[in-house]
PDB file of C-alpha atoms in Angstrom:
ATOM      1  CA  UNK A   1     112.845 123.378 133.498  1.00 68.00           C
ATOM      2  CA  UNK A   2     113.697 127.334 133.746  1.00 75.00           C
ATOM      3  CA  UNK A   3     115.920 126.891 136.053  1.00 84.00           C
ATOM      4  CA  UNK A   4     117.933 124.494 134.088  1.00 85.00           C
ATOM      5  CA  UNK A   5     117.667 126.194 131.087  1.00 81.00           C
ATOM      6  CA  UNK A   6     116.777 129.822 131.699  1.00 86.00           C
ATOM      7  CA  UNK A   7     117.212 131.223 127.926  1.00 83.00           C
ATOM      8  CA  UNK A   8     113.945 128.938 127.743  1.00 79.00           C
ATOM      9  CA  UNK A   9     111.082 130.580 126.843  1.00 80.00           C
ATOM     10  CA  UNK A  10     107.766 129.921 127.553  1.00 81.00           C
ATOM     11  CA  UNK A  11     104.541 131.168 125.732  1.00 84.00           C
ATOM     12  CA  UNK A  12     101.371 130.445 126.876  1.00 83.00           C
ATOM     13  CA  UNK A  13      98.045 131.159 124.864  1.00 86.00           C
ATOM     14  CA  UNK A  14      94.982 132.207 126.934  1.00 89.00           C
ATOM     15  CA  UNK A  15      92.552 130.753 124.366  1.00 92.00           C
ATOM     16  CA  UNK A  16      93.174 127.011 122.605  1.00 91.00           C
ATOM     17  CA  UNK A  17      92.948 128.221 119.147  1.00 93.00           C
ATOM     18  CA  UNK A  18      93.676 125.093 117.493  1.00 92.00           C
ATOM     19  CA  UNK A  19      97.953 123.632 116.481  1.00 92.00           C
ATOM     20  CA  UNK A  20      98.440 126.161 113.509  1.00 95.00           C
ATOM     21  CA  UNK A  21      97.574 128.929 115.596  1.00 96.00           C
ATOM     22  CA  UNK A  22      99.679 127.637 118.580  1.00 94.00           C
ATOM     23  CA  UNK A  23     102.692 126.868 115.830  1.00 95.00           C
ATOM     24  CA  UNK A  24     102.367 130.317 114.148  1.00 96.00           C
ATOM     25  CA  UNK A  25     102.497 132.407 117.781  1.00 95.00           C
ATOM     26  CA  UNK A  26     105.208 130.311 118.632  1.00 94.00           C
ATOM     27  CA  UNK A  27     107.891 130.939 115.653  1.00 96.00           C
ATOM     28  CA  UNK A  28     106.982 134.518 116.364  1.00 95.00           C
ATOM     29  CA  UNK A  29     109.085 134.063 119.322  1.00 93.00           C
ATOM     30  CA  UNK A  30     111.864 131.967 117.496  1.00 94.00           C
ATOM     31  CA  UNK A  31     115.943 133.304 117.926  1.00 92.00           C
ATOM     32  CA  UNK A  32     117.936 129.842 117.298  1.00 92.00           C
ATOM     33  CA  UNK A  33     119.105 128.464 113.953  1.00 97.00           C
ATOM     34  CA  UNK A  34     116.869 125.495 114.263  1.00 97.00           C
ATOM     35  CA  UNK A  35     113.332 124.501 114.975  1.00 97.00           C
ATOM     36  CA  UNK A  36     111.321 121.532 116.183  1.00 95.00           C
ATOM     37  CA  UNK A  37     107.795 121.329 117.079  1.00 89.00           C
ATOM     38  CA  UNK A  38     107.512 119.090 119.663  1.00 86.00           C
ATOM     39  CA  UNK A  39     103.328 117.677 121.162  1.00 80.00           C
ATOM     40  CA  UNK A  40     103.369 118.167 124.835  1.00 77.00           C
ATOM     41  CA  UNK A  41     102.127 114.511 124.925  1.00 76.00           C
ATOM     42  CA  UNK A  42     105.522 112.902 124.364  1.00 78.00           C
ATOM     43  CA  UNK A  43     104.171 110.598 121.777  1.00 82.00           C
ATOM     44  CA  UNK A  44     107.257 111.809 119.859  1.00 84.00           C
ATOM     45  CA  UNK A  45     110.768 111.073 121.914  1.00 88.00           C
ATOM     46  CA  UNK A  46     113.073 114.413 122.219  1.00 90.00           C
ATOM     47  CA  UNK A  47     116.044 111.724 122.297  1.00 92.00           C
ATOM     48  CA  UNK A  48     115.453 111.890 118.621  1.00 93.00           C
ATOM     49  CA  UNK A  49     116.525 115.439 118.491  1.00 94.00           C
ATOM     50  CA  UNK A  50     119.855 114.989 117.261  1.00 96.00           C
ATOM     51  CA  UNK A  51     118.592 112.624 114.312  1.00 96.00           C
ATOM     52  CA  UNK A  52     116.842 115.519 112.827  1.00 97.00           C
ATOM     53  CA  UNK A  53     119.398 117.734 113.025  1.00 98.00           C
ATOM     54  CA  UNK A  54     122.339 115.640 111.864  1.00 98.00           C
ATOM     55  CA  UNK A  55     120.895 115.861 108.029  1.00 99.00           C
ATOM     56  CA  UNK A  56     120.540 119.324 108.599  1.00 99.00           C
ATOM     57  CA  UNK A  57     123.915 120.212 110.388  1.00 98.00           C
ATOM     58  CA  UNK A  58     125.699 118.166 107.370  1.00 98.00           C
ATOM     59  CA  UNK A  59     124.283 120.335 104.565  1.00 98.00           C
ATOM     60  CA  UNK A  60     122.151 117.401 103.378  1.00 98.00           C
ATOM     61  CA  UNK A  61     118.347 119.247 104.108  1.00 99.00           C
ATOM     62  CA  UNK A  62     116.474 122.243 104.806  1.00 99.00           C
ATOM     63  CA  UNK A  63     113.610 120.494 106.732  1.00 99.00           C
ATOM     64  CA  UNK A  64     113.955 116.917 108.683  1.00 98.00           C
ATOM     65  CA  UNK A  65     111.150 114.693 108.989  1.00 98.00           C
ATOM     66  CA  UNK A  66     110.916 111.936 111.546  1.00 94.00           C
ATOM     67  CA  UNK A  67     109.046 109.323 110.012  1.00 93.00           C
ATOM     68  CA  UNK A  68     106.990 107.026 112.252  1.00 87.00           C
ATOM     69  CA  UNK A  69     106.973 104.477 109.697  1.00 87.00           C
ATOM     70  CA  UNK A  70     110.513 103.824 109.044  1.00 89.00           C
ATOM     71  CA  UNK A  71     111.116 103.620 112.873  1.00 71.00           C
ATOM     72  CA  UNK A  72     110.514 101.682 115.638  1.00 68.00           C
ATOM     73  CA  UNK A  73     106.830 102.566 116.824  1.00 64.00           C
ATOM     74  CA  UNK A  74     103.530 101.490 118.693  1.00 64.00           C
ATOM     75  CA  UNK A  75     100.734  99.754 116.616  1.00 60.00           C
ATOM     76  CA  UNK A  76      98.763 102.557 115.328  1.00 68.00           C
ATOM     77  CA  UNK A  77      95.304 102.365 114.922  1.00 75.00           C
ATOM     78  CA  UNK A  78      94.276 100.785 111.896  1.00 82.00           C
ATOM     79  CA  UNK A  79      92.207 103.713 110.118  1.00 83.00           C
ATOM     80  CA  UNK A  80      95.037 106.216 111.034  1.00 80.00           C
ATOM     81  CA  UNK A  81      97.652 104.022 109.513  1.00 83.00           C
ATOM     82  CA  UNK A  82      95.357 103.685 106.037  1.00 89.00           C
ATOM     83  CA  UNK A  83      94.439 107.645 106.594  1.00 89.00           C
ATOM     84  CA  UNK A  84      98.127 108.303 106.854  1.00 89.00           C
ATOM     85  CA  UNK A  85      98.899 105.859 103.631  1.00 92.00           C
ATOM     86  CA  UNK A  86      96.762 107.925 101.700  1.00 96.00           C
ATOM     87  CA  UNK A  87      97.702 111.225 102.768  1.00 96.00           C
ATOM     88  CA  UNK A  88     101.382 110.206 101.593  1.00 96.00           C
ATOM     89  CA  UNK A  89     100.306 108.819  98.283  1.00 98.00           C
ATOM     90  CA  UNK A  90      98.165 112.251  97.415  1.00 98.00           C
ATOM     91  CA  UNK A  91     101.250 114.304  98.704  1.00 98.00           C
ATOM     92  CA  UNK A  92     103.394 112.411  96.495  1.00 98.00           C
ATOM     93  CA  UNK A  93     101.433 112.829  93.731  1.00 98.00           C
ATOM     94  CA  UNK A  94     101.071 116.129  93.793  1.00 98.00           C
ATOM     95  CA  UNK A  95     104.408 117.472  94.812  1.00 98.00           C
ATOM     96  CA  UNK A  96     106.838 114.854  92.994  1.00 98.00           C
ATOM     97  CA  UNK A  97     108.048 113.324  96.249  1.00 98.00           C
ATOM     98  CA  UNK A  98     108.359 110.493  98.363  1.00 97.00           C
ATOM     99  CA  UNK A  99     107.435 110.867 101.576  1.00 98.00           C
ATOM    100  CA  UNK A 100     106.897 108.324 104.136  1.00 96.00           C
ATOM    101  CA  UNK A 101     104.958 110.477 106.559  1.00 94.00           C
ATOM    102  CA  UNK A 102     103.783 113.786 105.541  1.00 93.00           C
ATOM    103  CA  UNK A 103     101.265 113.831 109.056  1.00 90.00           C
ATOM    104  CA  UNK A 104     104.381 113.778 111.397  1.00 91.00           C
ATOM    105  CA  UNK A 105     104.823 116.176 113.891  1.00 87.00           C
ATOM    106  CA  UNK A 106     108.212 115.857 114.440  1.00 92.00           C
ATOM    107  CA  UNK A 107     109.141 118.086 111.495  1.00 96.00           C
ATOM    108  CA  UNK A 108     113.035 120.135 112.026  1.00 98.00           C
ATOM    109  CA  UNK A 109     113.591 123.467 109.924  1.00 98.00           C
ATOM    110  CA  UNK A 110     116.627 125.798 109.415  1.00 98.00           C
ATOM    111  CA  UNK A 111     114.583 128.692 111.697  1.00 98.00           C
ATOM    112  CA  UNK A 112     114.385 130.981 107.964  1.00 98.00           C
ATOM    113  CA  UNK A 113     112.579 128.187 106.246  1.00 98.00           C
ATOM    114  CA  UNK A 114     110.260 127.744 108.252  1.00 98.00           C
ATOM    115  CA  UNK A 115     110.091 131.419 109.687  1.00 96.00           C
ATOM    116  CA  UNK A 116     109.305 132.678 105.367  1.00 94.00           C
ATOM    117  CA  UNK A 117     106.574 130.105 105.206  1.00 97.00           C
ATOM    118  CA  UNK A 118     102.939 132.259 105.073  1.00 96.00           C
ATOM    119  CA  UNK A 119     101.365 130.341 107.187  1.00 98.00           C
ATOM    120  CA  UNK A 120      97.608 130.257 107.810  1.00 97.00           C
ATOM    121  CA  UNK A 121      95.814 127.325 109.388  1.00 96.00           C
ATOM    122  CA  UNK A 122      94.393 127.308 112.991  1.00 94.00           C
ATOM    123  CA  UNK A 123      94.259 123.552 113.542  1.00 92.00           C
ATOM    124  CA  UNK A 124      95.853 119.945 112.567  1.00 91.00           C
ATOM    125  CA  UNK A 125      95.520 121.538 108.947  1.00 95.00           C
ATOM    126  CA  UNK A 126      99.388 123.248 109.783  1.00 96.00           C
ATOM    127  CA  UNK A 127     100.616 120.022 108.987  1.00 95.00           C
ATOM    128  CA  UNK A 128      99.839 119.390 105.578  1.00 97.00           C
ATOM    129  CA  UNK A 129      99.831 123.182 104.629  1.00 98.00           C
ATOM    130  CA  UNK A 130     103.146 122.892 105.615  1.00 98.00           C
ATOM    131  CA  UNK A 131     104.600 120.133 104.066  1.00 98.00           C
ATOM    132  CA  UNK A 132     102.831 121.488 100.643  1.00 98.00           C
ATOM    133  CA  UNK A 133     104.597 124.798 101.041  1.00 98.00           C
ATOM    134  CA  UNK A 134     107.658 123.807 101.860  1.00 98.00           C
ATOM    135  CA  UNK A 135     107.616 121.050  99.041  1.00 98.00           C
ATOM    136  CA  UNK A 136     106.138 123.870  96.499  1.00 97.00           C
ATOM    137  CA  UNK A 137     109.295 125.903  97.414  1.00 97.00           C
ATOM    138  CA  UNK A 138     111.810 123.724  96.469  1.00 97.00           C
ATOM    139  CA  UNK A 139     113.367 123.232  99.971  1.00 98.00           C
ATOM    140  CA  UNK A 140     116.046 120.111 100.144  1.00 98.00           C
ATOM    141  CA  UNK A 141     113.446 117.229 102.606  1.00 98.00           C
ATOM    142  CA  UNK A 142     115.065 114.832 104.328  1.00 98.00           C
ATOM    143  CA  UNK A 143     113.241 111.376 106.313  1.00 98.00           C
ATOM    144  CA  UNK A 144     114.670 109.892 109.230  1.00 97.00           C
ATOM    145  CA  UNK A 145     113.728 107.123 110.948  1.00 94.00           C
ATOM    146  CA  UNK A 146     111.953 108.005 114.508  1.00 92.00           C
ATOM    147  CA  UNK A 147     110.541 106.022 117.609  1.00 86.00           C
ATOM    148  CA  UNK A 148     106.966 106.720 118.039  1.00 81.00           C
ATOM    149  CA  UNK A 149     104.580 105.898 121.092  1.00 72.00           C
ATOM    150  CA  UNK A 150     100.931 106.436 119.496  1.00 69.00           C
ATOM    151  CA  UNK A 151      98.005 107.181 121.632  1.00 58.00           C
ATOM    152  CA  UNK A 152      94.532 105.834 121.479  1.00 60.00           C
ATOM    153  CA  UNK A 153      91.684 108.254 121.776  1.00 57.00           C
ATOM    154  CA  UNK A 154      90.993 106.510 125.588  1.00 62.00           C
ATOM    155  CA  UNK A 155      94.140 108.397 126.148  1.00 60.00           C
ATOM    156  CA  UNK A 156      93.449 111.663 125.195  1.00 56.00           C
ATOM    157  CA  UNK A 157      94.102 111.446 120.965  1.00 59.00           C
ATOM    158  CA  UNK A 158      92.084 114.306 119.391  1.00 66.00           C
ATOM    159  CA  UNK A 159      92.634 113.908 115.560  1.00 72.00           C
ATOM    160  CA  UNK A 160      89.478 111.808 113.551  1.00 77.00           C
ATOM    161  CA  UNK A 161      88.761 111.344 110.207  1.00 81.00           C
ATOM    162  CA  UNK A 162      87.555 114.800 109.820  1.00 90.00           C
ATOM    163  CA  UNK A 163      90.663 115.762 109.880  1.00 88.00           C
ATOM    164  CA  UNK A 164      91.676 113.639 106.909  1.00 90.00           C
ATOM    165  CA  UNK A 165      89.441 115.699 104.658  1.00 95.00           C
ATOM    166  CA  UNK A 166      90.530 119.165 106.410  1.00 96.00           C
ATOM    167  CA  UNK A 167      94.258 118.062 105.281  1.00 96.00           C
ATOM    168  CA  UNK A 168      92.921 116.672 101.899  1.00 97.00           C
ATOM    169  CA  UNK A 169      91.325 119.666 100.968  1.00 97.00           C
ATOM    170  CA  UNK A 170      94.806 121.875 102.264  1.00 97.00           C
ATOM    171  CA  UNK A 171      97.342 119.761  99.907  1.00 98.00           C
ATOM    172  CA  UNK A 172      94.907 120.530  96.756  1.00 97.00           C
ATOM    173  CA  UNK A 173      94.360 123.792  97.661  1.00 97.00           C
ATOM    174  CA  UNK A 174      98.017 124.632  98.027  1.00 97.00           C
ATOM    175  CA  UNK A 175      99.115 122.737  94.729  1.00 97.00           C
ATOM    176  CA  UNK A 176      96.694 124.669  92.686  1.00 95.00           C
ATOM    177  CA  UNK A 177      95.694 127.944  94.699  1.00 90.00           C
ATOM    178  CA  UNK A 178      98.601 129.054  97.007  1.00 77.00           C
TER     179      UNK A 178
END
Protein backbone atom coordinates (compact mmCIF):
# COMPACT_ATOMS: atom_id res chain seq x y z
CA UNK A 1 0.00 0.00 0.00
CA UNK A 2 3.06 2.64 0.35
CA UNK A 3 4.10 2.10 -2.66
CA UNK A 4 0.88 2.92 -4.26
CA UNK A 5 0.18 5.65 -2.25
CA UNK A 6 3.35 6.97 -0.67
CA UNK A 7 1.87 10.35 0.99
CA UNK A 8 0.27 7.42 3.17
CA UNK A 9 1.10 7.48 6.49
CA UNK A 10 1.30 4.94 8.82
CA UNK A 11 1.25 5.14 12.73
CA UNK A 12 1.68 2.37 14.73
CA UNK A 13 1.11 2.33 18.64
CA UNK A 14 3.47 0.09 20.69
CA UNK A 15 0.85 -0.44 23.42
CA UNK A 16 -3.15 -1.25 22.52
CA UNK A 17 -4.52 1.48 24.55
CA UNK A 18 -8.00 1.02 23.70
CA UNK A 19 -10.05 2.98 20.04
CA UNK A 20 -10.16 6.57 21.64
CA UNK A 21 -6.65 6.48 22.32
CA UNK A 22 -5.79 4.96 18.87
CA UNK A 23 -8.39 7.75 17.23
CA UNK A 24 -6.90 10.67 19.26
CA UNK A 25 -2.95 9.74 18.23
CA UNK A 26 -4.14 9.36 14.92
CA UNK A 27 -5.82 12.96 14.08
CA UNK A 28 -2.62 14.18 15.63
CA UNK A 29 -1.14 13.17 12.44
CA UNK A 30 -4.11 14.48 10.21
CA UNK A 31 -3.10 17.11 6.95
CA UNK A 32 -6.24 16.47 4.48
CA UNK A 33 -9.56 18.32 4.49
CA UNK A 34 -11.42 15.21 5.38
CA UNK A 35 -11.45 12.36 7.80
CA UNK A 36 -12.73 8.81 8.12
CA UNK A 37 -12.05 6.32 10.69
CA UNK A 38 -11.99 3.25 9.16
CA UNK A 39 -11.77 -0.68 11.68
CA UNK A 40 -8.97 -2.63 10.22
CA UNK A 41 -11.56 -5.50 10.16
CA UNK A 42 -13.36 -4.36 7.01
CA UNK A 43 -16.70 -4.83 8.58
CA UNK A 44 -17.28 -1.33 7.12
CA UNK A 45 -16.71 -1.23 3.03
CA UNK A 46 -14.17 1.76 1.93
CA UNK A 47 -16.33 1.64 -1.45
CA UNK A 48 -18.60 3.70 0.67
CA UNK A 49 -16.11 6.45 0.87
CA UNK A 50 -17.49 8.65 -1.58
CA UNK A 51 -21.12 8.42 0.04
CA UNK A 52 -19.82 10.15 3.04
CA UNK A 53 -18.21 12.67 1.43
CA UNK A 54 -20.74 13.65 -1.22
CA UNK A 55 -23.01 15.41 1.72
CA UNK A 56 -20.03 16.93 2.81
CA UNK A 57 -18.41 18.09 -0.57
CA UNK A 58 -22.06 19.66 -1.42
CA UNK A 59 -22.20 21.95 1.63
CA UNK A 60 -25.03 19.84 3.08
CA UNK A 61 -22.90 18.53 6.57
CA UNK A 62 -20.08 18.91 8.77
CA UNK A 63 -19.91 15.21 9.88
CA UNK A 64 -21.32 12.05 7.68
CA UNK A 65 -22.58 9.10 9.28
CA UNK A 66 -22.94 5.76 7.57
CA UNK A 67 -25.77 4.19 9.04
CA UNK A 68 -25.87 0.38 9.16
CA UNK A 69 -29.46 0.44 9.50
CA UNK A 70 -30.62 2.28 6.56
CA UNK A 71 -28.28 0.10 4.35
CA UNK A 72 -27.86 -3.07 3.11
CA UNK A 73 -26.16 -5.17 6.02
CA UNK A 74 -25.50 -8.67 7.72
CA UNK A 75 -27.98 -9.86 10.47
CA UNK A 76 -26.61 -8.41 13.54
CA UNK A 77 -26.78 -10.06 16.61
CA UNK A 78 -29.89 -9.66 18.31
CA UNK A 79 -28.74 -7.89 21.70
CA UNK A 80 -26.46 -5.51 19.64
CA UNK A 81 -29.28 -4.52 17.40
CA UNK A 82 -31.68 -3.76 20.74
CA UNK A 83 -28.29 -2.22 22.47
CA UNK A 84 -27.88 -0.09 19.41
CA UNK A 85 -31.89 0.84 19.39
CA UNK A 86 -31.48 2.16 22.65
CA UNK A 87 -28.37 3.95 22.38
CA UNK A 88 -30.16 5.96 19.43
CA UNK A 89 -33.31 6.63 21.35
CA UNK A 90 -31.18 8.10 24.57
CA UNK A 91 -29.00 10.12 22.00
CA UNK A 92 -32.02 11.46 20.54
CA UNK A 93 -33.41 12.40 23.52
CA UNK A 94 -30.88 14.14 24.79
CA UNK A 95 -29.43 16.03 21.91
CA UNK A 96 -32.75 16.85 19.82
CA UNK A 97 -31.82 14.55 16.95
CA UNK A 98 -32.56 11.73 14.93
CA UNK A 99 -30.09 9.49 14.47
CA UNK A 100 -30.26 6.12 13.08
CA UNK A 101 -26.92 4.90 14.35
CA UNK A 102 -25.04 6.89 16.77
CA UNK A 103 -22.51 3.45 17.44
CA UNK A 104 -21.21 3.58 13.77
CA UNK A 105 -17.80 3.69 13.05
CA UNK A 106 -17.91 4.91 9.82
CA UNK A 107 -18.26 8.53 10.95
CA UNK A 108 -16.64 11.43 8.01
CA UNK A 109 -15.58 14.99 9.42
CA UNK A 110 -14.38 18.26 7.74
CA UNK A 111 -10.57 17.51 9.38
CA UNK A 112 -11.32 21.08 11.82
CA UNK A 113 -14.42 19.55 13.26
CA UNK A 114 -13.26 16.85 14.26
CA UNK A 115 -9.56 18.06 14.89
CA UNK A 116 -11.42 21.07 17.77
CA UNK A 117 -13.26 18.23 19.41
CA UNK A 118 -11.50 17.72 23.21
CA UNK A 119 -11.42 14.47 23.08
CA UNK A 120 -10.81 12.10 26.00
CA UNK A 121 -11.84 8.45 25.99
CA UNK A 122 -9.37 5.49 25.66
CA UNK A 123 -11.80 2.85 24.42
CA UNK A 124 -15.25 2.13 22.40
CA UNK A 125 -16.43 5.14 24.70
CA UNK A 126 -14.87 7.63 21.55
CA UNK A 127 -17.89 6.84 19.87
CA UNK A 128 -20.56 8.17 21.80
CA UNK A 129 -18.35 11.00 23.34
CA UNK A 130 -18.15 11.93 20.01
CA UNK A 131 -21.33 11.99 18.60
CA UNK A 132 -22.46 14.00 21.97
CA UNK A 133 -19.85 16.63 21.28
CA UNK A 134 -20.26 17.12 18.02
CA UNK A 135 -24.18 17.20 18.43
CA UNK A 136 -23.65 19.68 21.62
CA UNK A 137 -21.74 21.95 19.14
CA UNK A 138 -24.17 22.54 16.75
CA UNK A 139 -22.33 20.88 13.78
CA UNK A 140 -24.72 20.30 10.48
CA UNK A 141 -25.07 15.73 10.80
CA UNK A 142 -25.83 14.08 7.96
CA UNK A 143 -26.97 9.86 7.64
CA UNK A 144 -26.25 7.91 4.74
CA UNK A 145 -27.12 4.72 3.99
CA UNK A 146 -23.98 2.13 4.25
CA UNK A 147 -23.32 -1.69 3.55
CA UNK A 148 -22.26 -3.38 6.62
CA UNK A 149 -20.70 -6.99 7.12
CA UNK A 150 -21.10 -7.56 11.07
CA UNK A 151 -18.93 -9.95 12.89
CA UNK A 152 -19.80 -12.44 15.52
CA UNK A 153 -17.60 -12.66 18.55
CA UNK A 154 -16.33 -16.40 16.99
CA UNK A 155 -14.77 -14.01 14.63
CA UNK A 156 -12.91 -11.83 16.60
CA UNK A 157 -15.92 -9.01 17.78
CA UNK A 158 -14.69 -7.38 21.03
CA UNK A 159 -17.56 -4.97 22.07
CA UNK A 160 -20.24 -6.60 24.99
CA UNK A 161 -22.75 -5.18 26.89
CA UNK A 162 -20.34 -3.51 29.12
CA UNK A 163 -19.79 -1.38 26.72
CA UNK A 164 -23.41 -0.28 26.49
CA UNK A 165 -23.21 1.18 29.97
CA UNK A 166 -19.54 2.72 29.33
CA UNK A 167 -21.37 4.68 26.30
CA UNK A 168 -24.55 5.26 28.46
CA UNK A 169 -22.82 6.79 31.12
CA UNK A 170 -20.55 9.10 28.25
CA UNK A 171 -23.86 10.60 26.46
CA UNK A 172 -25.21 11.75 30.11
CA UNK A 173 -22.14 12.85 31.16
CA UNK A 174 -21.52 15.00 28.14
CA UNK A 175 -25.19 16.48 28.04
CA UNK A 176 -24.93 17.64 31.55
CA UNK A 177 -21.09 17.83 32.53
CA UNK A 178 -18.93 18.56 29.39
Amino acid sequence: VKNRYPELKVVFKKKNEGKGSAIRRGLKEVTGDLVVFQDADLEYDPRDYPLLMKPILEGKADVVYGSRFLGPHRVLLFWHLIGNIFLNLVTNFLYNTTLTDMETCYKMFRSDVIKNLPLKARGFEIEPEITAKILKRGYRVWEVPISYNGRGYEEGKKITWKDGFVALYTLFKCRFRD
